[in-house]
C-alpha cells in the first residue's frame, strides 16, 4: 500500500498514524502534478484511489494523466466525477442503485452493507460506557424537553426541510431543536426564520462546534436526530448512530442524499429510520417523539447493535474492499473493460477469504 499525501503534515494524530502505519508513505505536497504522476507510474501502482474528488486540495489532474491502469474514486467526494479517466466508484447498492447508474460516469462497485468506513469500535469505545456520559446541563440543554437534533453544517438545510422541522416542533409539546453554530453566522437567520413560522425562541438551541471525541459523546443527549435530505449526514451520521441516537432520513436520488439511509440499513434497523416522503418524514418524527416507549425500544436496539452490526465492523469492511480490488484487477488482467459489479462475502469470484 502506497499513500501519497497531497497536503502538508498538519501534526494531527491521524497524519502521524497514517505516516507510521502505511507500508509506503510519501509526502508529495510540494511536488508538481506531472512529477507525482511519473512517480506513481514508476512505483508500479496497479490500482490508484482518488480520495479527494472535487474537494479542497484535490489534484485530479494527476488522475487525468492516467499513471495507473485502474483508477478508482472513493469516499472523499459523494458523487460522480464525470471523468472518463476514473474507472470505478466504490459505493453500495443503496447509495448508488443500478437504476441510477446513468447518473454516474464510473462503473459502480457495490460493497456489501455500507460503503462508508469508520473505526469507532477501535477509537471511541468510551461512548459505550454508561459511566462516561455527559449531562444535558453541561451544555445548557433543558432536562425536561424532547430534543430533536441536527449536527450537519447549516448549508445542508433548505427551506423545505426547515419548514418541516418547524411543523414538527409545533406538533410536539415541550420540544426543542438542537443545532450547531456551523457556521455561527447562520444562527440569527435561522432563529428569525423559525420565529416567522410560529416556533417559540426557546425551541431553537444552538451549541458551539466541539472536538470530534466530545461531539460524539454529547450526541447521545438528544432524543432523535433529524437528517437533511438534500445532503445527508455522512460522517455526522455515523457519529450519532455510534452514540446510540436514532435518526429519521429521507433518501432522494443523488449519492449525497442516500448515504444516511445506507448507514441506517447497516445497523440492521434501517426500516425504522428511513422514510419515503417529506410528509412521512414529519409523521415519523412526530410519532416517535409522542410514543416514548417506541422510541426507547429503537434506541435500545441501536445501542445493542453497535458491536455486532456491519456498519461498525471495520475488519469486515476492509476484507470486502480488498475483494473489490481483486475483482477489478482480475477483470483488467483478463482483458475485460471495467464493469459494474457487486462484492459478495461468500463468493469465490472474490478470492480474498481469510
Short mmCIF file of C-alpha atoms in Angstrom, two decimals:
data_model
loop_
_atom_site.label_atom_id
_atom_site.label_comp_id
_atom_site.label_asym_id
_atom_site.label_seq_id
_atom_site.Cartn_x
_atom_site.Cartn_y
_atom_site.Cartn_z
CA UNK A 1 0.00 0.00 0.00
CA UNK A 2 1.34 3.39 -1.05
CA UNK A 3 -0.07 6.62 0.44
CA UNK A 4 0.71 9.80 -1.47
CA UNK A 5 -0.03 12.81 0.74
CA UNK A 6 -1.20 15.87 -1.22
CA UNK A 7 -1.31 18.03 1.92
CA UNK A 8 1.49 19.06 4.24
CA UNK A 9 1.96 17.46 7.65
CA UNK A 10 -0.53 19.17 9.98
CA UNK A 11 0.78 17.43 13.09
CA UNK A 12 -2.54 15.70 13.83
CA UNK A 13 -2.79 12.26 15.35
CA UNK A 14 -4.28 10.83 12.14
CA UNK A 15 -1.45 12.13 9.99
CA UNK A 16 1.12 10.61 12.34
CA UNK A 17 -0.70 7.27 12.40
CA UNK A 18 -1.03 7.01 8.62
CA UNK A 19 2.58 8.10 8.18
CA UNK A 20 3.88 5.43 10.57
CA UNK A 21 1.46 2.61 9.69
CA UNK A 22 1.33 2.72 5.89
CA UNK A 23 3.82 0.44 4.14
CA UNK A 24 4.95 3.34 1.94
CA UNK A 25 4.12 6.95 2.84
CA UNK A 26 5.28 9.70 0.51
CA UNK A 27 4.66 13.42 1.11
CA UNK A 28 4.20 14.84 -2.39
CA UNK A 29 2.58 18.11 -1.30
CA UNK A 30 5.45 20.24 -2.64
CA UNK A 31 5.75 18.43 -5.99
CA UNK A 32 4.12 19.33 -9.28
CA UNK A 33 1.31 17.11 -10.54
CA UNK A 34 3.28 15.76 -13.51
CA UNK A 35 6.18 14.73 -11.24
CA UNK A 36 3.73 12.99 -8.89
CA UNK A 37 2.10 11.15 -11.80
CA UNK A 38 5.51 9.94 -13.04
CA UNK A 39 6.38 8.76 -9.52
CA UNK A 40 3.12 6.80 -9.20
CA UNK A 41 3.75 5.17 -12.57
CA UNK A 42 7.37 4.35 -11.68
CA UNK A 43 6.22 2.83 -8.35
CA UNK A 44 4.13 0.37 -10.38
CA UNK A 45 0.81 1.21 -8.76
CA UNK A 46 -1.87 -1.11 -10.13
CA UNK A 47 -4.96 0.46 -8.55
CA UNK A 48 -4.89 4.19 -7.81
CA UNK A 49 -7.55 5.55 -5.43
CA UNK A 50 -8.79 9.14 -5.59
CA UNK A 51 -9.76 10.11 -2.03
CA UNK A 52 -10.43 13.76 -2.87
CA UNK A 53 -12.68 14.11 -5.90
CA UNK A 54 -13.80 17.73 -6.13
CA UNK A 55 -12.82 18.86 -2.64
CA UNK A 56 -10.28 21.33 -1.29
CA UNK A 57 -6.70 20.41 -2.09
CA UNK A 58 -7.61 17.89 -4.80
CA UNK A 59 -5.18 17.26 -7.66
CA UNK A 60 -7.41 15.48 -10.15
CA UNK A 61 -5.02 16.33 -12.98
CA UNK A 62 -2.77 13.55 -11.62
CA UNK A 63 -5.52 11.06 -12.47
CA UNK A 64 -6.11 12.72 -15.85
CA UNK A 65 -2.54 11.69 -16.76
CA UNK A 66 -3.57 8.07 -16.02
CA UNK A 67 -0.44 6.90 -14.20
CA UNK A 68 -2.11 3.62 -13.14
CA UNK A 69 -4.05 1.06 -15.18
CA UNK A 70 -7.06 1.13 -12.84
CA UNK A 71 -8.27 4.38 -11.25
CA UNK A 72 -10.99 4.49 -8.60
CA UNK A 73 -12.98 7.19 -6.79
CA UNK A 74 -13.76 6.56 -3.13
CA UNK A 75 -15.07 8.37 -0.07
CA UNK A 76 -13.89 11.99 -0.36
CA UNK A 77 -16.48 13.10 -2.90
CA UNK A 78 -20.01 11.60 -2.67
CA UNK A 79 -20.92 11.76 -6.34
CA UNK A 80 -19.73 11.06 -9.85
CA UNK A 81 -16.52 12.68 -11.08
CA UNK A 82 -17.88 12.78 -14.63
CA UNK A 83 -14.31 11.92 -15.64
CA UNK A 84 -13.54 9.30 -18.28
CA UNK A 85 -10.19 8.60 -16.61
CA UNK A 86 -11.85 7.27 -13.41
CA UNK A 87 -12.90 3.68 -13.99
CA UNK A 88 -14.82 2.80 -10.85
CA UNK A 89 -16.74 4.39 -7.99
CA UNK A 90 -16.79 2.35 -4.77
CA UNK A 91 -20.29 2.59 -3.30
CA UNK A 92 -23.09 0.26 -2.22
CA UNK A 93 -26.45 -0.87 -3.57
CA UNK A 94 -28.47 1.59 -1.54
CA UNK A 95 -26.32 4.69 -2.05
CA UNK A 96 -25.86 4.17 -5.81
CA UNK A 97 -28.55 1.77 -7.08
CA UNK A 98 -28.08 0.42 -10.60
CA UNK A 99 -31.32 2.14 -11.58
CA UNK A 100 -29.42 5.42 -11.18
CA UNK A 101 -26.28 4.19 -12.99
CA UNK A 102 -26.91 6.72 -15.79
CA UNK A 103 -26.08 9.49 -13.28
CA UNK A 104 -22.50 8.17 -12.96
CA UNK A 105 -19.62 8.17 -15.47
CA UNK A 106 -17.84 5.46 -13.45
CA UNK A 107 -18.72 1.78 -13.22
CA UNK A 108 -20.34 1.11 -9.84
CA UNK A 109 -18.72 -1.25 -7.33
CA UNK A 110 -21.24 -2.29 -4.71
CA UNK A 111 -19.74 -3.28 -1.39
CA UNK A 112 -21.95 -5.34 0.94
CA UNK A 113 -23.83 -3.45 3.65
CA UNK A 114 -22.45 0.10 3.57
CA UNK A 115 -19.57 1.62 1.61
CA UNK A 116 -18.76 4.16 4.36
CA UNK A 117 -15.78 3.24 6.53
CA UNK A 118 -15.22 4.17 10.17
CA UNK A 119 -13.30 2.86 13.16
CA UNK A 120 -15.35 3.92 16.17
CA UNK A 121 -15.13 0.42 17.63
CA UNK A 122 -11.36 0.83 17.86
CA UNK A 123 -11.20 4.54 18.66
CA UNK A 124 -14.30 5.62 20.61
CA UNK A 125 -15.22 2.77 22.93
CA UNK A 126 -15.76 5.11 25.89
CA UNK A 127 -19.11 6.00 24.30
CA UNK A 128 -20.25 2.51 25.29
CA UNK A 129 -19.53 3.15 28.97
CA UNK A 130 -22.66 4.36 30.79
CA UNK A 131 -20.46 5.97 33.46
CA UNK A 132 -18.83 8.30 30.91
CA UNK A 133 -21.98 10.08 29.77
CA UNK A 134 -22.32 13.86 29.54
CA UNK A 135 -25.27 15.61 31.19
CA UNK A 136 -27.64 17.97 29.43
CA UNK A 137 -26.82 20.65 31.98
CA UNK A 138 -23.20 20.58 30.69
CA UNK A 139 -24.46 22.23 27.51
CA UNK A 140 -27.32 24.34 28.82
CA UNK A 141 -29.85 21.89 27.39
CA UNK A 142 -33.25 21.63 29.09
CA UNK A 143 -33.71 18.42 31.07
CA UNK A 144 -37.47 18.29 30.58
CA UNK A 145 -37.77 18.88 26.81
CA UNK A 146 -37.84 16.38 23.95
CA UNK A 147 -34.75 17.31 21.97
CA UNK A 148 -34.53 16.85 18.22
CA UNK A 149 -31.01 17.39 16.87
CA UNK A 150 -29.23 18.02 13.58
CA UNK A 151 -25.46 18.40 13.70
CA UNK A 152 -24.97 18.92 9.96
CA UNK A 153 -23.42 22.07 8.56
CA UNK A 154 -26.08 24.71 8.03
CA UNK A 155 -25.58 24.84 4.26
CA UNK A 156 -27.21 21.41 4.07
CA UNK A 157 -30.54 22.87 5.24
CA UNK A 158 -33.04 24.21 2.73
CA UNK A 159 -36.40 25.93 3.36
CA UNK A 160 -38.41 22.73 2.79
CA UNK A 161 -36.67 20.72 5.50
CA UNK A 162 -36.57 23.66 7.91
CA UNK A 163 -40.30 24.25 7.41
CA UNK A 164 -40.84 20.55 8.17
CA UNK A 165 -38.76 20.86 11.35
CA UNK A 166 -40.85 23.87 12.39
CA UNK A 167 -44.02 21.84 11.84
CA UNK A 168 -42.60 19.04 13.98
CA UNK A 169 -41.69 21.45 16.79
CA UNK A 170 -45.20 22.92 16.75
CA UNK A 171 -46.79 19.45 16.86
CA UNK A 172 -44.64 18.01 19.67
CA UNK A 173 -45.35 19.72 23.01
CA UNK A 174 -42.33 20.83 25.04
CA UNK A 175 -39.82 20.08 22.27
CA UNK A 176 -36.68 21.80 21.01
CA UNK A 177 -34.31 21.59 18.06
CA UNK A 178 -30.57 21.43 18.81
CA UNK A 179 -28.29 22.80 16.08
CA UNK A 180 -24.62 23.72 15.76
CA UNK A 181 -23.14 27.14 15.02
CA UNK A 182 -21.72 25.69 11.85
CA UNK A 183 -21.17 28.45 10.70
CA UNK A 184 -22.05 30.86 13.51
CA UNK A 185 -23.35 33.48 11.04
CA UNK A 186 -26.38 31.28 10.31
CA UNK A 187 -27.78 31.37 13.84
CA UNK A 188 -29.60 34.74 13.72
CA UNK A 189 -31.12 33.99 10.31
CA UNK A 190 -32.43 30.57 11.35
CA UNK A 191 -33.83 31.92 14.61
CA UNK A 192 -35.67 34.66 12.73
CA UNK A 193 -36.96 32.16 10.16
CA UNK A 194 -38.23 29.79 12.86
CA UNK A 195 -39.95 32.65 14.71
CA UNK A 196 -41.72 33.65 11.49
CA UNK A 197 -43.06 30.07 11.29
CA UNK A 198 -44.54 30.36 14.78
CA UNK A 199 -41.82 28.48 16.65
CA UNK A 200 -41.02 29.76 20.15
CA UNK A 201 -37.49 31.21 20.60
CA UNK A 202 -36.58 28.71 23.35
CA UNK A 203 -37.34 25.84 20.95
CA UNK A 204 -34.19 26.55 18.90
CA UNK A 205 -30.94 25.80 20.73
CA UNK A 206 -27.50 26.46 19.25
CA UNK A 207 -24.25 24.98 20.55
CA UNK A 208 -20.66 25.58 19.51
CA UNK A 209 -18.88 23.01 17.36
CA UNK A 210 -16.88 20.60 19.56
CA UNK A 211 -13.86 18.38 19.09
CA UNK A 212 -14.75 15.05 17.47
CA UNK A 213 -14.45 12.97 20.62
CA UNK A 214 -16.71 15.27 22.64
CA UNK A 215 -19.12 15.76 19.76
CA UNK A 216 -19.79 12.00 19.53
CA UNK A 217 -20.35 11.63 23.26
CA UNK A 218 -22.66 14.61 23.63
CA UNK A 219 -24.79 13.49 20.65
CA UNK A 220 -26.42 10.94 22.94
CA UNK A 221 -28.02 13.79 24.94
CA UNK A 222 -30.59 14.31 22.17
CA UNK A 223 -33.65 12.11 21.72
CA UNK A 224 -33.88 11.92 17.92
CA UNK A 225 -31.66 13.07 15.05
CA UNK A 226 -33.32 14.77 12.06
CA UNK A 227 -31.35 14.35 8.84
CA UNK A 228 -31.14 16.80 5.93
CA UNK A 229 -32.41 15.21 2.68
CA UNK A 230 -30.60 17.39 0.10
CA UNK A 231 -27.20 16.47 1.52
CA UNK A 232 -27.27 13.85 4.26
CA UNK A 233 -25.32 13.41 7.44
CA UNK A 234 -22.34 11.31 6.33
CA UNK A 235 -19.60 11.29 8.97
CA UNK A 236 -22.07 13.07 11.25
CA UNK A 237 -24.49 10.21 10.62
CA UNK A 238 -22.01 7.58 11.77
CA UNK A 239 -21.21 9.80 14.77
CA UNK A 240 -24.79 9.89 16.02
CA UNK A 241 -25.51 6.22 15.31
CA UNK A 242 -22.39 5.18 17.24
CA UNK A 243 -23.60 7.44 20.06
CA UNK A 244 -26.85 5.41 20.06
CA UNK A 245 -29.01 8.24 18.71
CA UNK A 246 -31.67 7.13 16.18
CA UNK A 247 -32.38 9.31 13.17
CA UNK A 248 -35.05 9.99 10.57
CA UNK A 249 -33.73 10.24 7.00
CA UNK A 250 -35.32 10.71 3.58
CA UNK A 251 -33.25 9.34 0.63
CA UNK A 252 -33.56 11.05 -2.77
CA UNK A 253 -31.69 10.16 -5.99
CA UNK A 254 -28.15 11.56 -5.84
CA UNK A 255 -25.41 9.80 -3.92
CA UNK A 256 -25.05 12.53 -1.26
CA UNK A 257 -28.79 12.24 -0.49
CA UNK A 258 -28.69 8.49 0.20
CA UNK A 259 -25.68 7.97 2.47
CA UNK A 260 -27.55 8.27 5.78
CA UNK A 261 -30.06 5.67 4.61
CA UNK A 262 -27.22 3.26 3.89
CA UNK A 263 -25.73 3.90 7.34
CA UNK A 264 -29.10 3.17 8.95
CA UNK A 265 -29.57 -0.05 6.96
CA UNK A 266 -26.13 -1.27 8.01
CA UNK A 267 -27.17 -1.05 11.67
CA UNK A 268 -29.94 -3.56 10.89
CA UNK A 269 -32.61 -1.02 11.86
CA UNK A 270 -32.96 0.90 8.62
CA UNK A 271 -36.68 0.36 8.14
CA UNK A 272 -37.42 2.17 11.38
CA UNK A 273 -35.34 5.21 10.40
CA UNK A 274 -35.81 5.58 6.61
CA UNK A 275 -38.89 7.31 5.17
CA UNK A 276 -40.12 7.81 1.59
CA UNK A 277 -41.57 11.32 1.51
CA UNK A 278 -41.38 14.64 3.34
CA UNK A 279 -44.86 14.04 4.73
CA UNK A 280 -43.79 10.64 6.08
CA UNK A 281 -40.64 12.28 7.50
CA UNK A 282 -42.75 14.69 9.55
CA UNK A 283 -45.14 11.96 10.69
CA UNK A 284 -42.33 9.56 11.68
CA UNK A 285 -40.56 12.23 13.74
CA UNK A 286 -43.75 13.27 15.49
CA UNK A 287 -44.90 9.71 16.18
CA UNK A 288 -41.52 8.70 17.65
CA UNK A 289 -41.50 11.82 19.83
CA UNK A 290 -45.02 11.20 21.10
CA UNK A 291 -44.53 7.46 21.62
CA UNK A 292 -41.62 7.38 24.02
CA UNK A 293 -41.82 3.60 24.53
CA UNK A 294 -41.46 3.00 20.79
CA UNK A 295 -38.54 5.42 20.55
CA UNK A 296 -36.85 3.93 23.62
CA UNK A 297 -37.15 0.45 22.09
CA UNK A 298 -35.47 1.71 18.89
CA UNK A 299 -32.73 3.45 20.88
CA UNK A 300 -32.08 0.32 22.94
CA UNK A 301 -31.87 -1.86 19.81
CA UNK A 302 -29.46 0.60 18.17
CA UNK A 303 -27.20 0.70 21.21
CA UNK A 304 -27.23 -3.09 21.46
CA UNK A 305 -26.35 -3.50 17.76
CA UNK A 306 -23.24 -1.30 17.78
CA UNK A 307 -20.68 -4.02 18.49
CA UNK A 308 -22.12 -6.58 16.08
CA UNK A 309 -23.71 -4.74 13.12
CA UNK A 310 -21.81 -4.42 9.79
CA UNK A 311 -21.70 -0.60 9.98
CA UNK A 312 -19.07 -0.59 12.73
CA UNK A 313 -17.20 -3.77 11.75
CA UNK A 314 -14.04 -2.25 10.26
CA UNK A 315 -12.17 -5.52 9.68
CA UNK A 316 -15.14 -6.91 7.74
CA UNK A 317 -15.32 -3.72 5.66
CA UNK A 318 -11.60 -3.93 4.83
CA UNK A 319 -11.93 -7.55 3.65
CA UNK A 320 -14.80 -6.54 1.37
CA UNK A 321 -12.92 -3.57 -0.08
CA UNK A 322 -9.94 -5.83 -0.78
CA UNK A 323 -12.27 -8.30 -2.50
CA UNK A 324 -13.36 -5.47 -4.79
CA UNK A 325 -9.74 -4.71 -5.68
CA UNK A 326 -9.11 -8.36 -6.58
CA UNK A 327 -12.14 -8.29 -8.88
CA UNK A 328 -11.03 -5.04 -10.58
CA UNK A 329 -7.56 -6.48 -11.17
CA UNK A 330 -8.87 -9.83 -12.43
CA UNK A 331 -11.11 -8.06 -14.95
CA UNK A 332 -8.17 -5.97 -16.14
CA UNK A 333 -5.82 -8.95 -16.43
CA UNK A 334 -8.35 -10.91 -18.45
CA UNK A 335 -8.62 -8.06 -20.95
CA UNK A 336 -12.14 -7.04 -19.97
CA UNK A 337 -13.38 -3.47 -19.74
CA UNK A 338 -14.41 -2.02 -16.35
CA UNK A 339 -17.96 -3.09 -15.50
CA UNK A 340 -20.50 -2.72 -12.71
CA UNK A 341 -20.15 -5.45 -10.11
CA UNK A 342 -21.30 -6.41 -6.66
CA UNK A 343 -18.99 -7.78 -3.97
CA UNK A 344 -20.37 -10.71 -2.02
CA UNK A 345 -18.80 -12.08 1.13
CA UNK A 346 -19.05 -15.78 0.24
CA UNK A 347 -18.28 -15.83 -3.49
CA UNK A 348 -15.09 -17.47 -4.81
CA UNK A 349 -15.01 -14.86 -7.57
CA UNK A 350 -13.56 -12.65 -4.83
CA UNK A 351 -10.57 -14.68 -3.67
CA UNK A 352 -9.84 -12.75 -0.51
CA UNK A 353 -11.06 -15.23 2.09
CA UNK A 354 -9.38 -15.40 5.45
#
